[in-house]
Coordinates of C-alpha atoms in Angstrom, one line a residue:
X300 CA -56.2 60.9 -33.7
X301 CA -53.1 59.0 -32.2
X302 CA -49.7 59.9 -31.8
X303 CA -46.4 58.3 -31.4
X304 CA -44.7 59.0 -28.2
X305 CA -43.4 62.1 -28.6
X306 CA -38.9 62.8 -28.6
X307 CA -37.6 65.0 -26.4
X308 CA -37.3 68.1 -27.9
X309 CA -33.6 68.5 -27.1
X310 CA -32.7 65.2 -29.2
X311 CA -35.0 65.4 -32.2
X312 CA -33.3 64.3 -35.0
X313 CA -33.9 67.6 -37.0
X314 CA -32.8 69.5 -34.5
X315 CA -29.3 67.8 -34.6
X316 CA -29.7 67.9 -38.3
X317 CA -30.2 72.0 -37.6
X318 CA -27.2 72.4 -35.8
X319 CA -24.7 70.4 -38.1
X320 CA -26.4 72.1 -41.2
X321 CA -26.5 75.8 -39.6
X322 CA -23.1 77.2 -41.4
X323 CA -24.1 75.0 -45.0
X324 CA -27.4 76.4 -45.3
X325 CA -26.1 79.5 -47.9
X326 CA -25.2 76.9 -50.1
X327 CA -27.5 77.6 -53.2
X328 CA -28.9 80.6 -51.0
X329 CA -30.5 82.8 -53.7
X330 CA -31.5 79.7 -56.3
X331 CA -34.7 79.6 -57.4
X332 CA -36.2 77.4 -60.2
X333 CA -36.9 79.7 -63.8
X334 CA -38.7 78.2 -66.7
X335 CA -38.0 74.5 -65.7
X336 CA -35.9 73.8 -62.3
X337 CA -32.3 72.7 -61.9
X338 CA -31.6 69.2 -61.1
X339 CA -28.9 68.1 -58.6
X340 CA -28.7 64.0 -57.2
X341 CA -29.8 63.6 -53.6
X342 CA -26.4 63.5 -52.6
X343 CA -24.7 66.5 -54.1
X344 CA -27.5 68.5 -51.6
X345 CA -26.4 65.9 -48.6
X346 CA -29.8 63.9 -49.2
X347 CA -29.4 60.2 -48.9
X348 CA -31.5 58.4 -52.4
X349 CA -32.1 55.1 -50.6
X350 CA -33.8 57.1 -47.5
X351 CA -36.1 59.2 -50.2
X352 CA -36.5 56.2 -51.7
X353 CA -38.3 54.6 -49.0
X354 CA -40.7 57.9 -48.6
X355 CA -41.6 57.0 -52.0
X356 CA -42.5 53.6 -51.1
X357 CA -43.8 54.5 -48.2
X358 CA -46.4 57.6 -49.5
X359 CA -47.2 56.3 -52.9
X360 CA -49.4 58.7 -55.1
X361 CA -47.0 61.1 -56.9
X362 CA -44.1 63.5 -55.1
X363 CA -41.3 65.6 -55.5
X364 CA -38.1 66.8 -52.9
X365 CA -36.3 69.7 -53.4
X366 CA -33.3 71.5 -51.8
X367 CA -31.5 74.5 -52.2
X368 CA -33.4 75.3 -54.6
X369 CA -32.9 72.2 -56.6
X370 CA -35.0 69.7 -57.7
X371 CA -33.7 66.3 -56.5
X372 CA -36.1 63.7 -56.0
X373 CA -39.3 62.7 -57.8
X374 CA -42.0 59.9 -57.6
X375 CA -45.0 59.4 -59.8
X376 CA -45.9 62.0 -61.9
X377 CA -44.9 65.4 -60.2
X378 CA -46.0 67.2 -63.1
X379 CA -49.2 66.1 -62.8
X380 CA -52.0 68.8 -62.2
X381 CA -54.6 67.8 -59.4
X382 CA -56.7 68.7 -56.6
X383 CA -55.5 69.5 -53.5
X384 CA -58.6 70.1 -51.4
X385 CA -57.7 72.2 -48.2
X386 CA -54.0 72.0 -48.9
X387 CA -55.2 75.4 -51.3
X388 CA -55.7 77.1 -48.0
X389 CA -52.6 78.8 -47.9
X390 CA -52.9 80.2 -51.2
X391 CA -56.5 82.1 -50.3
X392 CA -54.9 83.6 -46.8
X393 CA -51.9 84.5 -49.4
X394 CA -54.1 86.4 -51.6
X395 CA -55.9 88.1 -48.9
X396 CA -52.2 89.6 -47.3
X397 CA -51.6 90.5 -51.0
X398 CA -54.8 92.6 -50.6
X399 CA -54.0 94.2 -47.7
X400 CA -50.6 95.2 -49.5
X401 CA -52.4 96.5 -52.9
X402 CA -54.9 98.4 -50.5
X403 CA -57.7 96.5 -51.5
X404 CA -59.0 95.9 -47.7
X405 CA -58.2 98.5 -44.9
X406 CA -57.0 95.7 -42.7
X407 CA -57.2 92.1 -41.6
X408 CA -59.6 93.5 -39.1
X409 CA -62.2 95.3 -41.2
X410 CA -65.2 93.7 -40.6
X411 CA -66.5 91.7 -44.0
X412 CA -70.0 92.6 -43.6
X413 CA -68.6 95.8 -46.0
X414 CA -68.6 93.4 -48.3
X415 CA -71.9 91.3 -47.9
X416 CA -74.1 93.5 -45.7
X417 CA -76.6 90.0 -45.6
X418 CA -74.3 89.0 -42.7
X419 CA -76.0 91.7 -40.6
X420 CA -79.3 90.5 -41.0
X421 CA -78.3 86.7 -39.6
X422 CA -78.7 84.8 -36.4
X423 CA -81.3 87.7 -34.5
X424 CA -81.7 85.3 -31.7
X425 CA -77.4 85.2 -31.5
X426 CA -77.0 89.5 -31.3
X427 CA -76.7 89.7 -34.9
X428 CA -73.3 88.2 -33.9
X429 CA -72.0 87.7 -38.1
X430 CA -71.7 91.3 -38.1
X431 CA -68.6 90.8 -36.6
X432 CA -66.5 88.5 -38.5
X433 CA -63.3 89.7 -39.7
X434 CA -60.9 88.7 -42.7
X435 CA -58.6 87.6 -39.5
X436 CA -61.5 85.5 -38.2
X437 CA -61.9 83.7 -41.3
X438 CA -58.3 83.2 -42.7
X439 CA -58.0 81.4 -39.1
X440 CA -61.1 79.5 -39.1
X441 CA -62.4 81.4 -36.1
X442 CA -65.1 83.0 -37.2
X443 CA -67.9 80.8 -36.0
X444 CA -70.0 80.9 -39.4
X445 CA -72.8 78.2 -39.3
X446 CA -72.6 78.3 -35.8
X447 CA -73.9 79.5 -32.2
X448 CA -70.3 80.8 -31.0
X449 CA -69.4 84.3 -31.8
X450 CA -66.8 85.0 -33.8
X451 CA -63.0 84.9 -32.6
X452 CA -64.0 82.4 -29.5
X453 CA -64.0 79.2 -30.9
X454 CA -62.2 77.0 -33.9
X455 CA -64.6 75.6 -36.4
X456 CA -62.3 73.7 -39.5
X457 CA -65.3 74.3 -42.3
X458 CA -65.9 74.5 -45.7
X459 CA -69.2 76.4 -45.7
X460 CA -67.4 79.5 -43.8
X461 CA -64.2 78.7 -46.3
X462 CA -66.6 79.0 -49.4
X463 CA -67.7 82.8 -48.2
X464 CA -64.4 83.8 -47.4
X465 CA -63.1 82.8 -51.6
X466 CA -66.0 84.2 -52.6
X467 CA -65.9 87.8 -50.4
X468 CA -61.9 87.8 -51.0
X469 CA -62.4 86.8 -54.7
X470 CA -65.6 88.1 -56.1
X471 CA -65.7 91.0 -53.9
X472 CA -62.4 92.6 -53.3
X473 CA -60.6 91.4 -55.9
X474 CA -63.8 91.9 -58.6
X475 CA -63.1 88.8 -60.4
X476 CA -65.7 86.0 -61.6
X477 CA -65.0 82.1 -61.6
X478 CA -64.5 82.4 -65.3
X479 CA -61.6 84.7 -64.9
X480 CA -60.1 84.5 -62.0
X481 CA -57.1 82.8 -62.4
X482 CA -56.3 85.4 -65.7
X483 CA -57.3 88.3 -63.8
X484 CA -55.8 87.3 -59.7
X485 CA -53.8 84.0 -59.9
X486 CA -51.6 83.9 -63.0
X487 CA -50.6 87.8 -62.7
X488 CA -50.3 88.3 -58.8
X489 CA -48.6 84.5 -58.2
X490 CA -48.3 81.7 -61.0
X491 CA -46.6 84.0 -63.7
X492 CA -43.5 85.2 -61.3
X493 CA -43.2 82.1 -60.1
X494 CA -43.3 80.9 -63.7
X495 CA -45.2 77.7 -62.8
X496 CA -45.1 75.1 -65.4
X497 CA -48.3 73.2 -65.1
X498 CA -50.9 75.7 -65.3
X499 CA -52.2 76.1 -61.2
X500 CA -56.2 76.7 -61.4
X501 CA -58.6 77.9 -58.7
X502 CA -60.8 75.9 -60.7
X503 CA -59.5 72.1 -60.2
X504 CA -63.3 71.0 -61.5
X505 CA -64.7 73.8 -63.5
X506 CA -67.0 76.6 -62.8
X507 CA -70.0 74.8 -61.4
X508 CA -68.3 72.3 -59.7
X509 CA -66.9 73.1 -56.3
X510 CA -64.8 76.7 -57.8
X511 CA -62.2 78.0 -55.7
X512 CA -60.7 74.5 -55.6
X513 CA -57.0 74.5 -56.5
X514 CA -55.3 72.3 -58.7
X515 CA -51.3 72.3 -58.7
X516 CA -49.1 69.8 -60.0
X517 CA -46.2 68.8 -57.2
X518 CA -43.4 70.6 -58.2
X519 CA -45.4 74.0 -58.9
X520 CA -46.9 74.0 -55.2
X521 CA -42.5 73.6 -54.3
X522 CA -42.5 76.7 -56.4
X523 CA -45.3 78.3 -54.0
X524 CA -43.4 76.8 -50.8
X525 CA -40.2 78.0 -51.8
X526 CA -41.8 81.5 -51.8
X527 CA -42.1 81.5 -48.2
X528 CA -38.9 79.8 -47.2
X529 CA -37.7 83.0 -48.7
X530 CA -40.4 85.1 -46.6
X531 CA -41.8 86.2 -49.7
X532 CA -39.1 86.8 -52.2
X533 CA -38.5 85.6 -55.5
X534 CA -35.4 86.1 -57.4
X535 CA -34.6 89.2 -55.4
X536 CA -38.4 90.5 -56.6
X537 CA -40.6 91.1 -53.3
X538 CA -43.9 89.5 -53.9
X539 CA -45.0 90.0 -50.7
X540 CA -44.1 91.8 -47.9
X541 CA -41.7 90.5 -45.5
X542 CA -43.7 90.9 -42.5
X543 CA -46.6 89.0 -43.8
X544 CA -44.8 86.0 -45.0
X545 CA -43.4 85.7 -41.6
X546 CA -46.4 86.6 -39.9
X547 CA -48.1 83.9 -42.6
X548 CA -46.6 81.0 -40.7
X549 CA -45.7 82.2 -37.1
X550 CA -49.2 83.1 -35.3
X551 CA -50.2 79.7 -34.2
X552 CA -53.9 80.0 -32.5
X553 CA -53.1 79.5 -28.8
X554 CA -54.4 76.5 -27.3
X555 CA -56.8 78.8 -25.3
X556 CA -59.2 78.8 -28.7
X557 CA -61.4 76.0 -28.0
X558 CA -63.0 73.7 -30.7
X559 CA -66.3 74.6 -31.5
X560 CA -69.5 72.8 -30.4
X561 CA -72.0 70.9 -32.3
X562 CA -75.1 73.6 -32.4
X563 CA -75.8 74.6 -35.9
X564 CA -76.7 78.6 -36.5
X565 CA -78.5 80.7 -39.8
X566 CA -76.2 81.1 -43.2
X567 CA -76.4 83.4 -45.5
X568 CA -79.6 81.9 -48.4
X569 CA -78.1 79.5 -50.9
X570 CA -74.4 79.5 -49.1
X571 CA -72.6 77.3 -51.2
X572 CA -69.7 74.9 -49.8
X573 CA -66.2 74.2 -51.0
X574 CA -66.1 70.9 -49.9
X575 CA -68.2 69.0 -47.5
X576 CA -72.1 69.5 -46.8
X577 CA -72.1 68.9 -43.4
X578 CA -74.2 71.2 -41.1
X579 CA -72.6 72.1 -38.6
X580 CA -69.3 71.0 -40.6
X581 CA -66.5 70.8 -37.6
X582 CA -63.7 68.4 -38.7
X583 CA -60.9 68.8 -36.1
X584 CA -59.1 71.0 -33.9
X585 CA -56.1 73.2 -34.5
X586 CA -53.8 71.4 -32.2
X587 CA -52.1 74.7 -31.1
X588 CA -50.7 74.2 -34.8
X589 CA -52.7 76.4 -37.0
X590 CA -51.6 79.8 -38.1
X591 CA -53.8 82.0 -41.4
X592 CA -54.8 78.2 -42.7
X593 CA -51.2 76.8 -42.6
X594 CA -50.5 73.9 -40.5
X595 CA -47.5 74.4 -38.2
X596 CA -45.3 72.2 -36.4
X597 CA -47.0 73.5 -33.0
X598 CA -47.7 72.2 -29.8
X599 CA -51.4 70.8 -28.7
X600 CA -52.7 71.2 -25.2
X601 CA -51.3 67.9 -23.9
X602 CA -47.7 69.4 -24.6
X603 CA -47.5 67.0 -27.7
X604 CA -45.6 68.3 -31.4
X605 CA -47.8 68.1 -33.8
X606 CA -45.0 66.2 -35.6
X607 CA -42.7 64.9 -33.2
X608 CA -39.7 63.6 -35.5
X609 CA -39.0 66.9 -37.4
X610 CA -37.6 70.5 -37.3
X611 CA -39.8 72.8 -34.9
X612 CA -40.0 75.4 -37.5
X613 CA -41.4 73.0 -40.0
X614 CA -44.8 73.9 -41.5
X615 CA -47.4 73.0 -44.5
X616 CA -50.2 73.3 -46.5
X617 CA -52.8 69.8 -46.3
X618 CA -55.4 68.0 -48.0
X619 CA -57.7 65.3 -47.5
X620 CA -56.1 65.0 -44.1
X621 CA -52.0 64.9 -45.5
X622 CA -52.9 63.0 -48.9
X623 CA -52.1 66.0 -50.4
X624 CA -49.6 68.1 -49.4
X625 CA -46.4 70.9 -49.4
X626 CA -44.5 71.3 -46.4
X627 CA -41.5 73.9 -46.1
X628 CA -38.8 73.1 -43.1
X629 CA -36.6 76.2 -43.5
X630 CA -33.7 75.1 -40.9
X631 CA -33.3 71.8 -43.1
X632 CA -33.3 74.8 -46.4
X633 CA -36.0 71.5 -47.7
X634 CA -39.3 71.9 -49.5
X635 CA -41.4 69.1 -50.4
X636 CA -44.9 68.3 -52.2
X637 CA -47.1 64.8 -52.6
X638 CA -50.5 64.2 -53.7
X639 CA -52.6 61.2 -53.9
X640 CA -50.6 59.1 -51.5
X641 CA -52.2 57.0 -48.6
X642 CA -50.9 59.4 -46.1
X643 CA -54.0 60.5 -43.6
X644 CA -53.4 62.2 -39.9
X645 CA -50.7 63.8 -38.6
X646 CA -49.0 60.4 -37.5
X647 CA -48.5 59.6 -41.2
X648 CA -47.5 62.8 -41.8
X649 CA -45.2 62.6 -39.4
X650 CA -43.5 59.3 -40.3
X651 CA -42.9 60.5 -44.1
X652 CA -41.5 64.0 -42.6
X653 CA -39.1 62.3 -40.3
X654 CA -38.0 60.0 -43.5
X655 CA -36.6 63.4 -45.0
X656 CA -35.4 64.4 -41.7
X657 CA -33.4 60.8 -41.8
X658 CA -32.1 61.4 -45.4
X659 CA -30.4 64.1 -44.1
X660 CA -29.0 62.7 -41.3
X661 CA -28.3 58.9 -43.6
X662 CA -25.7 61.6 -44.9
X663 CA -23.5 62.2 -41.5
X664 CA -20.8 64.8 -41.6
X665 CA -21.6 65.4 -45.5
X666 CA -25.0 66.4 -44.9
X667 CA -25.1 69.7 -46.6
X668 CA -21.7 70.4 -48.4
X669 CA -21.2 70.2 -52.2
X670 CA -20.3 66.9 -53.3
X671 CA -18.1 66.3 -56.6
X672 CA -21.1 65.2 -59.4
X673 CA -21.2 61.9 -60.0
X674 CA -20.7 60.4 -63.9
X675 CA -23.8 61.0 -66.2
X676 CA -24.0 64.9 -64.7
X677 CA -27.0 66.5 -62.5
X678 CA -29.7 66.2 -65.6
X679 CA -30.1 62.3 -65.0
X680 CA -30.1 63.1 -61.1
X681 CA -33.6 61.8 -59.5
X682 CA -35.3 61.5 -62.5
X683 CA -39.0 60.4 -62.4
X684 CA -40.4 56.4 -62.1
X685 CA -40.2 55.7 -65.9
X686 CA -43.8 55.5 -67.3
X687 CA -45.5 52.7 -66.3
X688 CA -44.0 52.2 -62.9
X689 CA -45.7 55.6 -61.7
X690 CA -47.3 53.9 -59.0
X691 CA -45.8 52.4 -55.9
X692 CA -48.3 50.2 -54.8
X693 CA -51.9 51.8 -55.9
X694 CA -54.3 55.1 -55.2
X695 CA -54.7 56.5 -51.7
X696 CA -57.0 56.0 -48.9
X697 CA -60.4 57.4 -49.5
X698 CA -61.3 60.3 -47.2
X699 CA -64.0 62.3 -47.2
X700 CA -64.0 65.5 -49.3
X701 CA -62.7 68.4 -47.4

């Protein structure tokens, strides 16, 4: 996958954005969305609308920007509920630190063949080497399922080892069942305190159709990214411990961790996938930019950012390789969601990150401080493409399922 030559670190654009916006960034510190979320215009957050504007254009599909807390910028239909195929990722690895917290699991270490003692019986030929995967190995994608590595020495992106690690997090610790998981794990433990308005669902196509696969609408997956900016408080509520938010986004894979080979190894009988069918399935490499299935703003063993045009502490949840989307950049105080857009690599990604990074900047010396509202009040501010003009230029580009 290319990459655009990479800025110097020292005069990336966010980074200057960092520094002017260090002392603003308590405005709307503390302000959280409740039933429905504020609105404020793009400017009154120092966001220039023309800039976010041209991310619309440029992304297509359906969107929504917030800062400080606010809603400020929408495209398409942001309410919409939809799949966002591995951009869900996030939201399993967050489930799995909220078992650790309840006590559900001893640690993120225990080995999972507790949980399916089948795993023992595999691979005879390998040293019985499934014995040894961990929740750690598989909320990193390290734990070499499907393969010939053993677990913990190589990276292998894939939906077959994904599918065991919902259903052993899921089915097994959590005791639920595809009909009532999202009642008895994701409304009650996430969607309800984050009073989501659009119904999340870990099962985007129904029971027998792929389950485990999320579907959030735009500004509800804000809702989820927002949780983290925070570190894992909500309206002064701790939904998860400090430590693990942080910890969440901050241990990126060192570049040591090879990707995995190409030699396909023993599964467990009738192992289902979550996305592709692909045996061995090994889609791409972590980049030095993958930490408990977020994507980070890392740096890959050439010495490239993974996004080169945006805040180093920026990081993300993506689908469909960035056609679906959240991504959090705490020293911008910014959180931002897409799906169904044409975006696909990180070189995309990039370019439609660094147009929020520019909005800010498009705002000079103002970027950050409270602005005076402008006539007509916040509630018309960055209201949604009127009905019928949803779409800025058609669907997506087609990528295979992930």
């Amino acid at each position: 996958m290319g990459e655009k030559n990479r800025t110097p670190r020292a005069t990336q654009p966010g980074m200057l954005a960092a520094t002017l916006l260090a002392p603003c960034l308590a405005l709307g510190a503390g302000v959280f969305p409740g039933k429905t979320w504020q609105w404020k215009k793009p400017r009154e957050v120092g966001l220039d609308a023309a800039t976010l504007r041209k991310l619309a254009v440029y992304a297509r599909g359906s969107g929504c920007v917030t800062r400080h807390g606010y809603m400020v910028f929408a495209w398409g239909d942001h309410t919409r509920r939809g799949d966002v195929a591995s951009a869900a990722k996030p939201w399993y690895s967050h489930f799995l630190f909220k078992a650790l917290e309840l006590g559900k699991i001893a640690s993120l270490d225990e080995k999972v063949v507790k949980y399916e003692p089948r795993l023992a019986n595999l691979n005879p030929r390998l040293g019985h080497k499934d014995r040894l995967i961990t929740w750690r190995h598989l909320a990193n994608q390290i734990s070499c399922y499907g393969i010939t590595e053993r677990p913990g020495t190589a990276f292998d992106y894939n939906d077959w080892q994904m599918a065991l690690f919902w259903d052993l997090l899921f089915l097994k610790v959590y005791g639920a069942t595809y009909r009532n998981v999202d009642a008895k794990v994701l409304r009650p433990l996430l969607a309800d305190p984050l009073q989501c308005q659009d119904k999340p669902t870990f099962m985007a196509f129904g029971t027998r159709d792929r389950p485990g696969r999320l579907a959030v609408s735009p500004r509800d997956f804000c809702r989820f990214g927002l949780l983290y900016l925070h570190e894992g408080n909500w309206r002064g509520t701790q939904l998860l411990e400090r430590k693990l938010a942080r910890m969440a986004v901050s241990s990126l894979l060192p570049n040591s961790i090879p990707r995995a080979g190409g030699k396909a190894a023993e599964m467990l009988p009738g192992q289902r996938s979550i996305g592709s069918t692909r045996k061995p399935d090994n889609q791409c490499d972590h980049l030095g930019s993958y930490s408990w299935l977020w994507w980070t703003n890392g740096v890959d063993r050439q010495g490239r950012r993974h996004w080169p045009h945006v805040p180093p502490d920026a990081y993300g949840c993506f689908g469909h390789g960035g056609k679906r989307a959240m991504v959090v950049i705490p020293s911008l105080d910014i959180v931002l969601s897409w799906n169904d857009t044409r975006i696909v690599g990180r070189e995309m990604e990039d370019k439609a990150l660094g147009l929020v990074v520019q909005a800010v900047n498009a705002e000079g010396a103002q970027a950050g401080k409270p602005v005076p509202p402008e006539k007509g009040g916040p509630e018309t501010a960055g209201k949604p493409v009127p009905p019928g003009k949803r779409e800025l230029g058609g669907p997506g580009r087609p990528v295979p399922p992930t």
